[in-house]
């Protein structure tokens, strides 16, 4: 490895495939260390699914691939992203509509009191929920068991069951408990959707973060360019953040994803009074409506633009969003993982490269961690691994 040397240091020529957070953070860190980076992005823009842009009709900042709210408990990641743009304070307060009534999410004291028509204090609500929750479930295996153990059948059916069937296309009995563990249950009136200490929205959207991450004389970004395997030999190493099964031309089958369709509507004034309204009922075909101007409450717009979000199975030409990761997918994934480990000049990173449901902060944290490992391994002339995390 190593084409040129500058003093003691070897300068490497790396290809990074994909310009989402994994690829952009890696490119930034490796270029700072002096390496030459070519970034290949198959879309006509950087930033992956975090991409945001001004809506051409209303001027509102919209997230083209659905709402992305930045939240993290990781101080290093928070400090890192704040170097690249100004974050405005923002707290995600989600509402949900169920059977013709609007409730507060995540399930909190207000939701419980409203749903059961009570005036419980925190201790009363806690013992009430304990009395209706299915405490006989000791080690919940599925999403449904986790929900029944957590909040009992009524709240599960009102808020989680229908939404989850629409979102994932399977019954919650088939899904892992980990998906529900993303959502807290609270016995106070805190309606912050997230538990993390840091939360905010980039003042000018996500795209400027990526422009800064990728703005380095050692980085060349090629948009509208898929990376083909025959180019591997042109580089010292390839960091691949696309779908792992696509790298192997789907030779062991296609890993399942959910994709999203967004139906745009323009209205006057304020459409729903909040950024995100979920729809718990299965008969409503969309999962949620996002009204993007509420993600930037520091801006003024007379018009509004909303997106109804529909989830469905991802077909060949669709954009993959959520990895499904059920038993069959995991079996197929383990074959791809083994195949990846046989490659010596490619590493797989990120949501698509490791086929995991990752939030932005985790993605950035993993890319930072990988960069450190890469730089340390290069110093020792060790071979770079196929994975920097365990993707199983
Ligand atoms: N969920 C639900 N009802 C809701 C919101 C979420 O049942 O009103 C479930 C659903 O299965 C979803 C999961 O909880 O996939 C995680 O929700 P989150 O809001 O974290 O999903 P994301 O914003 O990543 O799509």
Tab-separated table of C-alpha atoms and ligand atoms in Angstrom:
chain	number	residue	atom	x	y	z
A	1	UNK	CA	0.000	0.000	0.000
A	2	UNK	CA	1.042	3.603	-0.411
A	3	UNK	CA	1.799	5.320	-3.670
A	4	UNK	CA	3.736	8.405	-2.628
A	5	UNK	CA	5.467	9.424	0.519
A	6	UNK	CA	5.724	12.846	2.069
A	7	UNK	CA	8.567	12.702	4.526
A	8	UNK	CA	7.866	9.898	6.972
A	9	UNK	CA	4.192	9.770	6.109
A	10	UNK	CA	2.692	7.651	3.417
A	11	UNK	CA	0.019	9.373	1.401
A	12	UNK	CA	-2.754	7.044	0.383
A	13	UNK	CA	-5.172	7.341	-2.452
A	14	UNK	CA	-8.619	6.345	-1.206
A	15	UNK	CA	-11.990	5.946	-2.887
A	16	UNK	CA	-15.024	6.641	-0.750
A	17	UNK	CA	-18.300	5.466	-2.181
A	18	UNK	CA	-21.267	7.533	-1.000
A	19	UNK	CA	-21.413	11.103	0.310
A	20	UNK	CA	-23.776	10.666	3.251
A	21	UNK	CA	-22.553	11.201	6.805
A	22	UNK	CA	-20.340	8.081	6.844
A	23	UNK	CA	-18.573	8.941	3.602
A	24	UNK	CA	-18.303	12.681	4.218
A	25	UNK	CA	-16.923	12.374	7.771
A	26	UNK	CA	-14.430	9.752	6.658
A	27	UNK	CA	-13.344	11.880	3.680
A	28	UNK	CA	-12.921	14.884	5.955
A	29	UNK	CA	-10.846	13.086	8.567
A	30	UNK	CA	-8.649	11.203	6.108
A	31	UNK	CA	-8.021	14.287	3.957
A	32	UNK	CA	-7.010	16.266	7.053
A	33	UNK	CA	-4.395	13.590	7.684
A	34	UNK	CA	-3.008	14.275	4.202
A	35	UNK	CA	-4.559	11.472	2.173
A	36	UNK	CA	-6.009	11.946	-1.297
A	37	UNK	CA	-9.703	11.132	-1.524
A	38	UNK	CA	-12.064	10.600	-4.450
A	39	UNK	CA	-15.708	10.509	-3.385
A	40	UNK	CA	-18.166	8.796	-5.741
A	41	UNK	CA	-21.805	9.690	-5.227
A	42	UNK	CA	-24.460	8.167	-7.443
A	43	UNK	CA	-27.022	10.915	-6.778
A	44	UNK	CA	-26.790	14.483	-8.061
A	45	UNK	CA	-26.172	15.837	-4.567
A	46	UNK	CA	-24.179	15.074	-1.432
A	47	UNK	CA	-25.681	14.519	2.066
A	48	UNK	CA	-27.472	11.227	1.358
A	49	UNK	CA	-30.899	10.974	2.946
A	50	UNK	CA	-30.172	13.974	5.198
A	51	UNK	CA	-30.251	16.253	2.165
A	52	UNK	CA	-32.250	19.441	2.637
A	53	UNK	CA	-33.039	22.225	0.209
A	54	UNK	CA	-35.322	25.246	-0.130
A	55	UNK	CA	-38.706	24.332	-1.565
A	56	UNK	CA	-38.853	26.161	-4.898
A	57	UNK	CA	-42.478	27.325	-4.422
A	58	UNK	CA	-42.551	28.386	-0.770
A	59	UNK	CA	-38.882	28.971	0.126
A	60	UNK	CA	-39.282	26.661	3.145
A	61	UNK	CA	-36.318	24.443	4.023
A	62	UNK	CA	-37.440	20.895	3.314
A	63	UNK	CA	-35.806	17.557	3.998
A	64	UNK	CA	-36.186	15.781	0.682
A	65	UNK	CA	-35.947	12.297	2.201
A	66	UNK	CA	-38.105	12.891	5.268
A	67	UNK	CA	-37.571	14.681	8.567
A	68	UNK	CA	-34.114	14.548	10.143
A	69	UNK	CA	-33.871	16.028	13.632
A	70	UNK	CA	-30.405	16.054	15.087
A	71	UNK	CA	-30.153	14.624	18.604
A	72	UNK	CA	-27.352	12.981	20.512
A	73	UNK	CA	-25.955	12.150	23.911
A	74	UNK	CA	-22.459	12.011	22.537
A	75	UNK	CA	-20.572	15.225	23.382
A	76	UNK	CA	-17.854	14.495	20.844
A	77	UNK	CA	-20.380	14.139	18.021
A	78	UNK	CA	-22.286	17.246	19.111
A	79	UNK	CA	-19.097	19.338	19.201
A	80	UNK	CA	-18.066	17.862	15.878
A	81	UNK	CA	-21.212	18.814	13.946
A	82	UNK	CA	-21.295	22.242	15.549
A	83	UNK	CA	-17.955	23.020	13.891
A	84	UNK	CA	-19.574	22.889	10.493
A	85	UNK	CA	-22.743	24.889	10.916
A	86	UNK	CA	-24.854	26.803	13.387
A	87	UNK	CA	-27.428	24.625	15.142
A	88	UNK	CA	-30.616	26.297	16.342
A	89	UNK	CA	-32.288	25.048	19.519
A	90	UNK	CA	-35.089	22.692	18.574
A	91	UNK	CA	-37.128	20.174	20.536
A	92	UNK	CA	-39.105	17.612	18.587
A	93	UNK	CA	-42.631	17.474	20.012
A	94	UNK	CA	-44.582	14.906	18.067
A	95	UNK	CA	-48.343	14.450	18.182
A	96	UNK	CA	-50.350	11.458	17.089
A	97	UNK	CA	-53.917	11.069	15.864
A	98	UNK	CA	-55.760	7.934	16.926
A	99	UNK	CA	-59.478	7.244	16.390
A	100	UNK	CA	-60.283	10.915	15.805
A	101	UNK	CA	-58.372	12.315	18.780
A	102	UNK	CA	-55.005	13.994	19.039
A	103	UNK	CA	-52.541	12.815	21.693
A	104	UNK	CA	-49.085	13.706	22.871
A	105	UNK	CA	-46.114	11.463	22.056
A	106	UNK	CA	-43.982	9.769	23.268
A	107	UNK	CA	-46.436	8.260	25.748
A	108	UNK	CA	-46.263	10.567	28.755
A	109	UNK	CA	-48.488	11.616	31.648
A	110	UNK	CA	-50.578	13.817	29.363
A	111	UNK	CA	-51.146	10.931	26.929
A	112	UNK	CA	-52.144	8.568	29.759
A	113	UNK	CA	-54.503	11.048	31.417
A	114	UNK	CA	-56.055	12.045	28.127
A	115	UNK	CA	-56.467	8.501	26.846
A	116	UNK	CA	-57.975	7.091	30.057
A	117	UNK	CA	-59.793	10.320	30.978
A	118	UNK	CA	-57.977	10.589	34.331
A	119	UNK	CA	-56.100	13.162	36.391
A	120	UNK	CA	-53.330	10.867	37.617
A	121	UNK	CA	-50.192	12.221	39.192
A	122	UNK	CA	-46.908	10.516	38.200
A	123	UNK	CA	-47.034	7.819	40.914
A	124	UNK	CA	-50.692	7.030	40.202
A	125	UNK	CA	-50.061	6.823	36.475
A	126	UNK	CA	-47.118	4.519	37.046
A	127	UNK	CA	-49.068	2.097	39.177
A	128	UNK	CA	-52.021	2.280	36.798
A	129	UNK	CA	-49.809	1.414	33.812
A	130	UNK	CA	-48.226	-1.370	35.864
A	131	UNK	CA	-51.689	-2.745	36.537
A	132	UNK	CA	-52.599	-2.886	32.829
A	133	UNK	CA	-49.173	-3.785	31.443
A	134	UNK	CA	-48.443	-7.456	30.837
A	135	UNK	CA	-45.845	-7.942	33.533
A	136	UNK	CA	-45.763	-11.701	32.977
A	137	UNK	CA	-43.616	-10.985	29.896
A	138	UNK	CA	-40.159	-11.027	31.448
A	139	UNK	CA	-37.879	-11.051	28.438
A	140	UNK	CA	-39.747	-9.421	25.523
A	141	UNK	CA	-38.600	-10.819	22.196
A	142	UNK	CA	-40.829	-8.991	19.752
A	143	UNK	CA	-42.003	-5.427	19.272
A	144	UNK	CA	-45.483	-6.505	20.406
A	145	UNK	CA	-44.241	-8.174	23.599
A	146	UNK	CA	-42.131	-5.148	24.400
A	147	UNK	CA	-45.140	-2.842	23.920
A	148	UNK	CA	-47.490	-5.036	26.003
A	149	UNK	CA	-44.955	-5.199	28.790
A	150	UNK	CA	-44.349	-1.462	28.616
A	151	UNK	CA	-47.821	0.045	28.259
A	152	UNK	CA	-50.440	-2.700	27.957
A	153	UNK	CA	-52.745	-3.639	25.103
A	154	UNK	CA	-54.931	-0.523	24.816
A	155	UNK	CA	-52.137	1.990	24.369
A	156	UNK	CA	-50.256	-0.462	22.175
A	157	UNK	CA	-53.210	-0.830	19.845
A	158	UNK	CA	-53.983	2.904	19.787
A	159	UNK	CA	-50.472	4.195	19.121
A	160	UNK	CA	-48.127	1.459	17.995
A	161	UNK	CA	-49.841	-1.436	16.299
A	162	UNK	CA	-51.398	0.283	13.271
A	163	UNK	CA	-48.470	2.639	12.793
A	164	UNK	CA	-45.978	-0.204	12.926
A	165	UNK	CA	-47.890	-2.416	10.492
A	166	UNK	CA	-47.950	0.518	8.047
A	167	UNK	CA	-44.306	1.393	8.639
A	168	UNK	CA	-42.818	-2.101	8.448
A	169	UNK	CA	-45.382	-4.082	6.429
A	170	UNK	CA	-45.364	-6.962	8.923
A	171	UNK	CA	-47.073	-7.689	12.210
A	172	UNK	CA	-45.330	-6.331	15.327
A	173	UNK	CA	-45.047	-9.929	16.549
A	174	UNK	CA	-42.418	-10.419	13.824
A	175	UNK	CA	-40.353	-7.329	14.620
A	176	UNK	CA	-37.547	-7.073	17.174
A	177	UNK	CA	-38.201	-5.371	20.514
A	178	UNK	CA	-35.290	-3.004	19.787
A	179	UNK	CA	-37.427	-0.918	17.395
A	180	UNK	CA	-39.834	0.059	20.164
A	181	UNK	CA	-37.007	0.676	22.596
A	182	UNK	CA	-36.267	3.791	20.527
A	183	UNK	CA	-39.287	5.437	22.151
A	184	UNK	CA	-39.425	6.382	25.842
A	185	UNK	CA	-42.485	6.116	28.138
A	186	UNK	CA	-42.661	8.899	30.720
A	187	UNK	CA	-44.682	9.510	33.861
A	188	UNK	CA	-44.375	13.289	33.689
A	189	UNK	CA	-45.411	15.935	31.163
A	190	UNK	CA	-42.127	15.935	29.270
A	191	UNK	CA	-43.146	15.578	25.625
A	192	UNK	CA	-39.667	15.825	24.111
A	193	UNK	CA	-39.592	12.957	21.609
A	194	UNK	CA	-35.940	12.266	22.380
A	195	UNK	CA	-34.082	11.538	25.609
A	196	UNK	CA	-30.759	12.959	24.453
A	197	UNK	CA	-29.026	15.942	26.074
A	198	UNK	CA	-28.280	17.652	22.765
A	199	UNK	CA	-30.888	18.439	20.137
A	200	UNK	CA	-31.072	21.027	17.384
A	201	UNK	CA	-31.646	21.827	13.741
A	202	UNK	CA	-28.985	23.199	11.410
A	203	UNK	CA	-29.946	26.827	10.736
A	204	UNK	CA	-29.324	26.541	6.990
A	205	UNK	CA	-30.225	22.878	6.582
A	206	UNK	CA	-27.953	19.857	6.323
A	207	UNK	CA	-26.387	20.471	2.909
A	208	UNK	CA	-23.921	23.164	4.139
A	209	UNK	CA	-22.493	20.724	6.706
A	210	UNK	CA	-21.575	18.363	3.892
A	211	UNK	CA	-20.166	21.167	1.733
A	212	UNK	CA	-17.807	22.043	4.563
A	213	UNK	CA	-16.937	18.443	5.379
A	214	UNK	CA	-16.014	17.848	1.757
A	215	UNK	CA	-14.330	21.169	1.076
A	216	UNK	CA	-10.668	20.219	1.149
A	217	UNK	CA	-8.045	20.403	-1.612
A	218	UNK	CA	-7.382	16.661	-1.177
A	219	UNK	CA	-11.035	15.727	-1.777
A	220	UNK	CA	-12.626	15.425	-5.209
A	221	UNK	CA	-16.342	14.688	-5.290
A	222	UNK	CA	-17.829	13.012	-8.346
A	223	UNK	CA	-21.603	13.387	-8.420
A	224	UNK	CA	-23.851	11.183	-10.584
A	225	UNK	CA	-21.159	8.510	-10.553
A	226	UNK	CA	-21.611	5.003	-9.350
A	227	UNK	CA	-18.405	3.289	-8.388
A	228	UNK	CA	-17.680	0.138	-10.297
A	229	UNK	CA	-15.636	-2.745	-8.932
A	230	UNK	CA	-13.183	-2.618	-11.824
A	231	UNK	CA	-11.898	0.640	-10.319
A	232	UNK	CA	-10.820	-0.925	-7.023
A	233	UNK	CA	-7.297	-1.429	-8.334
A	234	UNK	CA	-6.926	2.325	-8.983
A	235	UNK	CA	-6.942	2.998	-5.233
A	236	UNK	CA	-5.030	1.909	-2.151
A	237	UNK	CA	-8.321	1.105	-0.451
A	238	UNK	CA	-12.059	1.609	-0.962
A	239	UNK	CA	-14.464	2.687	1.781
A	240	UNK	CA	-17.891	1.653	0.638
A	241	UNK	CA	-21.024	3.137	2.245
A	242	UNK	CA	-23.553	1.886	-0.318
A	243	UNK	CA	-25.784	-1.171	0.220
A	244	UNK	CA	-23.617	-4.177	1.027
A	245	UNK	CA	-25.668	-6.498	-1.206
A	246	UNK	CA	-25.268	-4.094	-4.156
A	247	UNK	CA	-21.466	-4.348	-3.860
A	248	UNK	CA	-21.786	-8.077	-4.516
A	249	UNK	CA	-24.291	-7.450	-7.326
A	250	UNK	CA	-26.988	-9.136	-5.226
A	251	UNK	CA	-25.450	-12.560	-5.875
A	252	UNK	CA	-26.891	-13.945	-2.621
A	253	UNK	CA	-30.239	-12.106	-2.967
A	254	UNK	CA	-31.576	-8.687	-2.062
A	255	UNK	CA	-31.627	-7.490	1.532
A	256	UNK	CA	-35.064	-6.117	2.372
A	257	UNK	CA	-35.641	-2.432	3.015
A	258	UNK	CA	-38.655	-0.212	3.466
A	259	UNK	CA	-38.787	2.794	1.211
A	260	UNK	CA	-40.879	5.945	1.582
A	261	UNK	CA	-43.099	7.891	-0.804
A	262	UNK	CA	-43.862	11.513	-0.004
A	263	UNK	CA	-46.971	13.267	-1.264
A	264	UNK	CA	-46.474	17.024	-1.273
A	265	UNK	CA	-49.232	19.552	-0.603
A	266	UNK	CA	-49.058	23.305	-0.399
A	267	UNK	CA	-51.389	25.313	1.857
A	268	UNK	CA	-51.781	28.807	3.260
A	269	UNK	CA	-50.734	29.579	6.829
A	270	UNK	CA	-50.342	26.734	9.300
A	271	UNK	CA	-51.609	23.288	8.249
A	272	UNK	CA	-51.319	21.223	11.438
A	273	UNK	CA	-49.667	23.420	14.083
A	274	UNK	CA	-46.680	21.114	14.636
A	275	UNK	CA	-43.788	19.643	12.686
A	276	UNK	CA	-44.800	15.969	12.897
A	277	UNK	CA	-48.248	14.441	13.271
A	278	UNK	CA	-48.284	10.636	13.387
A	279	UNK	CA	-51.321	8.564	12.440
A	280	UNK	CA	-51.790	5.501	14.629
A	281	UNK	CA	-54.817	4.083	12.794
A	282	UNK	CA	-54.182	1.437	10.193
A	283	UNK	CA	-57.014	2.721	8.015
A	284	UNK	CA	-55.196	6.024	7.418
A	285	UNK	CA	-52.780	5.004	4.660
A	286	UNK	CA	-49.875	7.279	5.601
A	287	UNK	CA	-47.778	6.992	8.769
A	288	UNK	CA	-47.202	10.678	9.399
A	289	UNK	CA	-47.432	14.193	8.019
A	290	UNK	CA	-44.430	16.489	8.297
A	291	UNK	CA	-44.893	20.247	8.019
A	292	UNK	CA	-41.378	21.405	7.408
A	293	UNK	CA	-41.656	25.061	8.294
A	294	UNK	CA	-42.121	24.007	11.926
A	295	UNK	CA	-38.620	22.532	11.863
A	296	UNK	CA	-37.338	26.104	11.414
A	297	UNK	CA	-39.487	28.190	13.788
A	298	UNK	CA	-36.995	31.073	13.495
A	299	UNK	CA	-38.119	31.631	9.880
A	300	UNK	CA	-41.302	33.345	8.644
A	301	UNK	CA	-43.346	31.933	5.762
A	302	UNK	CA	-46.924	32.742	4.811
A	303	UNK	CA	-47.372	29.547	2.866
A	304	UNK	CA	-46.737	26.060	4.110
A	305	UNK	CA	-45.714	22.793	2.521
A	306	UNK	CA	-46.525	19.388	3.968
A	307	UNK	CA	-45.504	15.846	3.090
A	308	UNK	CA	-47.657	12.810	3.703
A	309	UNK	CA	-45.359	9.849	4.268
A	310	UNK	CA	-46.186	6.394	2.931
A	311	UNK	CA	-44.026	3.369	3.645
A	312	UNK	CA	-43.759	0.336	1.357
A	313	UNK	CA	-41.402	-2.480	0.341
A	314	UNK	CA	-38.312	-1.187	-1.433
A	315	UNK	CA	-38.111	-2.349	-5.049
A	316	UNK	CA	-35.002	-2.462	-7.220
A	317	UNK	CA	-35.028	1.162	-8.350
A	318	UNK	CA	-36.270	2.691	-5.067
A	319	UNK	CA	-34.216	4.453	-2.442
A	320	UNK	CA	-33.580	2.176	0.551
A	321	UNK	CA	-34.506	3.744	3.908
A	322	UNK	CA	-35.087	1.295	6.738
A	323	UNK	CA	-33.279	-2.076	6.829
A	324	UNK	CA	-35.836	-4.737	7.761
A	325	UNK	CA	-33.430	-7.158	9.490
A	326	UNK	CA	-35.830	-10.002	10.147
A	327	UNK	CA	-34.696	-13.611	10.408
A	328	UNK	CA	-34.366	-14.171	6.634
A	329	UNK	CA	-32.542	-10.905	6.053
A	330	UNK	CA	-30.170	-11.641	8.896
A	331	UNK	CA	-29.375	-15.011	7.375
A	332	UNK	CA	-28.630	-13.369	4.038
A	333	UNK	CA	-26.685	-10.619	5.762
A	334	UNK	CA	-24.388	-13.126	7.424
A	335	UNK	CA	-23.499	-14.505	3.971
A	336	UNK	CA	-22.672	-10.997	2.748
A	337	UNK	CA	-20.636	-10.329	5.888
A	338	UNK	CA	-18.547	-13.414	5.216
A	339	UNK	CA	-18.100	-12.373	1.575
A	340	UNK	CA	-17.062	-8.882	2.717
A	341	UNK	CA	-14.456	-10.325	5.037
A	342	UNK	CA	-12.854	-12.099	2.066
A	343	UNK	CA	-12.217	-8.741	0.357
A	344	UNK	CA	-8.938	-7.187	1.264
A	345	UNK	CA	-9.176	-3.788	-0.292
A	346	UNK	CA	-12.711	-2.727	0.675
A	347	UNK	CA	-14.246	-1.684	4.004
A	348	UNK	CA	-17.999	-1.412	4.557
A	349	UNK	CA	-19.452	1.377	6.669
A	350	UNK	CA	-22.661	3.162	7.605
A	351	UNK	CA	-26.363	2.408	7.491
A	352	UNK	CA	-26.299	0.755	4.062
A	353	UNK	CA	-22.808	-0.725	4.230
A	354	UNK	CA	-23.611	-2.564	7.460
A	355	UNK	CA	-27.399	-2.843	6.956
A	356	UNK	CA	-28.383	-1.314	10.289
A	357	UNK	CA	-31.053	1.212	11.437
A	358	UNK	CA	-28.726	4.070	12.410
A	359	UNK	CA	-29.487	7.592	13.549
A	360	UNK	CA	-27.323	10.418	12.240
A	361	UNK	CA	-25.338	10.836	15.457
A	362	UNK	CA	-24.461	7.148	15.629
A	363	UNK	CA	-23.412	7.201	11.984
A	364	UNK	CA	-21.118	10.179	12.605
A	365	UNK	CA	-19.717	8.647	15.796
A	366	UNK	CA	-18.934	5.403	13.984
A	367	UNK	CA	-17.288	7.234	11.073
A	368	UNK	CA	-15.115	9.223	13.489
A	369	UNK	CA	-14.166	6.085	15.326
A	370	UNK	CA	-13.371	4.309	12.035
A	371	UNK	CA	-11.204	7.251	10.896
A	372	UNK	CA	-9.136	7.049	14.070
A	373	UNK	CA	-8.720	3.313	13.665
A	374	UNK	CA	-7.772	3.689	10.007
A	375	UNK	CA	-5.117	6.319	10.718
A	376	UNK	CA	-3.676	4.241	13.561
A	377	UNK	CA	-3.603	1.100	11.400
A	378	UNK	CA	-1.976	2.892	8.491
A	379	UNK	CA	0.822	3.972	10.787
A	380	UNK	CA	1.410	0.361	11.734
A	381	UNK	CA	1.012	-0.794	8.114
A	382	UNK	CA	-1.751	-3.186	9.194
A	383	UNK	CA	-4.392	-4.373	6.788
A	384	UNK	CA	-7.663	-2.462	7.068
A	385	UNK	CA	-10.626	-4.598	8.152
A	386	UNK	CA	-13.850	-5.169	6.214
A	387	UNK	CA	-15.843	-3.681	9.124
A	388	UNK	CA	-15.086	-1.280	11.946
A	389	UNK	CA	-18.158	-2.383	13.904
A	390	UNK	CA	-19.858	-5.734	14.292
A	391	UNK	CA	-22.687	-5.641	11.728
A	392	UNK	CA	-24.453	-8.808	12.892
B	1	LIG	N1	-43.835	3.930	16.287
B	1	LIG	C1	-45.175	3.694	16.446
B	1	LIG	N2	-46.032	4.761	16.542
B	1	LIG	C2	-45.613	6.028	16.467
B	1	LIG	C3	-44.229	6.274	16.299
B	1	LIG	C4	-43.372	5.196	16.205
B	1	LIG	O1	-45.612	2.556	16.502
B	1	LIG	O2	-46.439	6.945	16.547
B	1	LIG	C5	-42.941	2.760	16.179
B	1	LIG	C6	-42.740	2.346	14.709
B	1	LIG	O3	-42.615	0.952	14.638
B	1	LIG	C7	-41.435	3.023	14.372
B	1	LIG	C8	-40.657	2.905	15.670
B	1	LIG	O4	-41.655	3.051	16.692
B	1	LIG	O5	-40.769	2.392	13.293
B	1	LIG	C9	-39.550	3.918	15.850
B	1	LIG	O6	-40.104	5.211	15.726
B	1	LIG	P1	-39.229	6.482	15.339
B	1	LIG	O7	-40.079	7.677	15.503
B	1	LIG	O8	-37.951	6.406	16.082
B	1	LIG	O9	-38.983	6.215	13.777
B	1	LIG	P2	-38.247	7.096	12.645
B	1	LIG	O10	-38.456	8.554	12.955
B	1	LIG	O11	-36.799	6.648	12.653
B	1	LIG	O12	-38.981	6.675	11.412
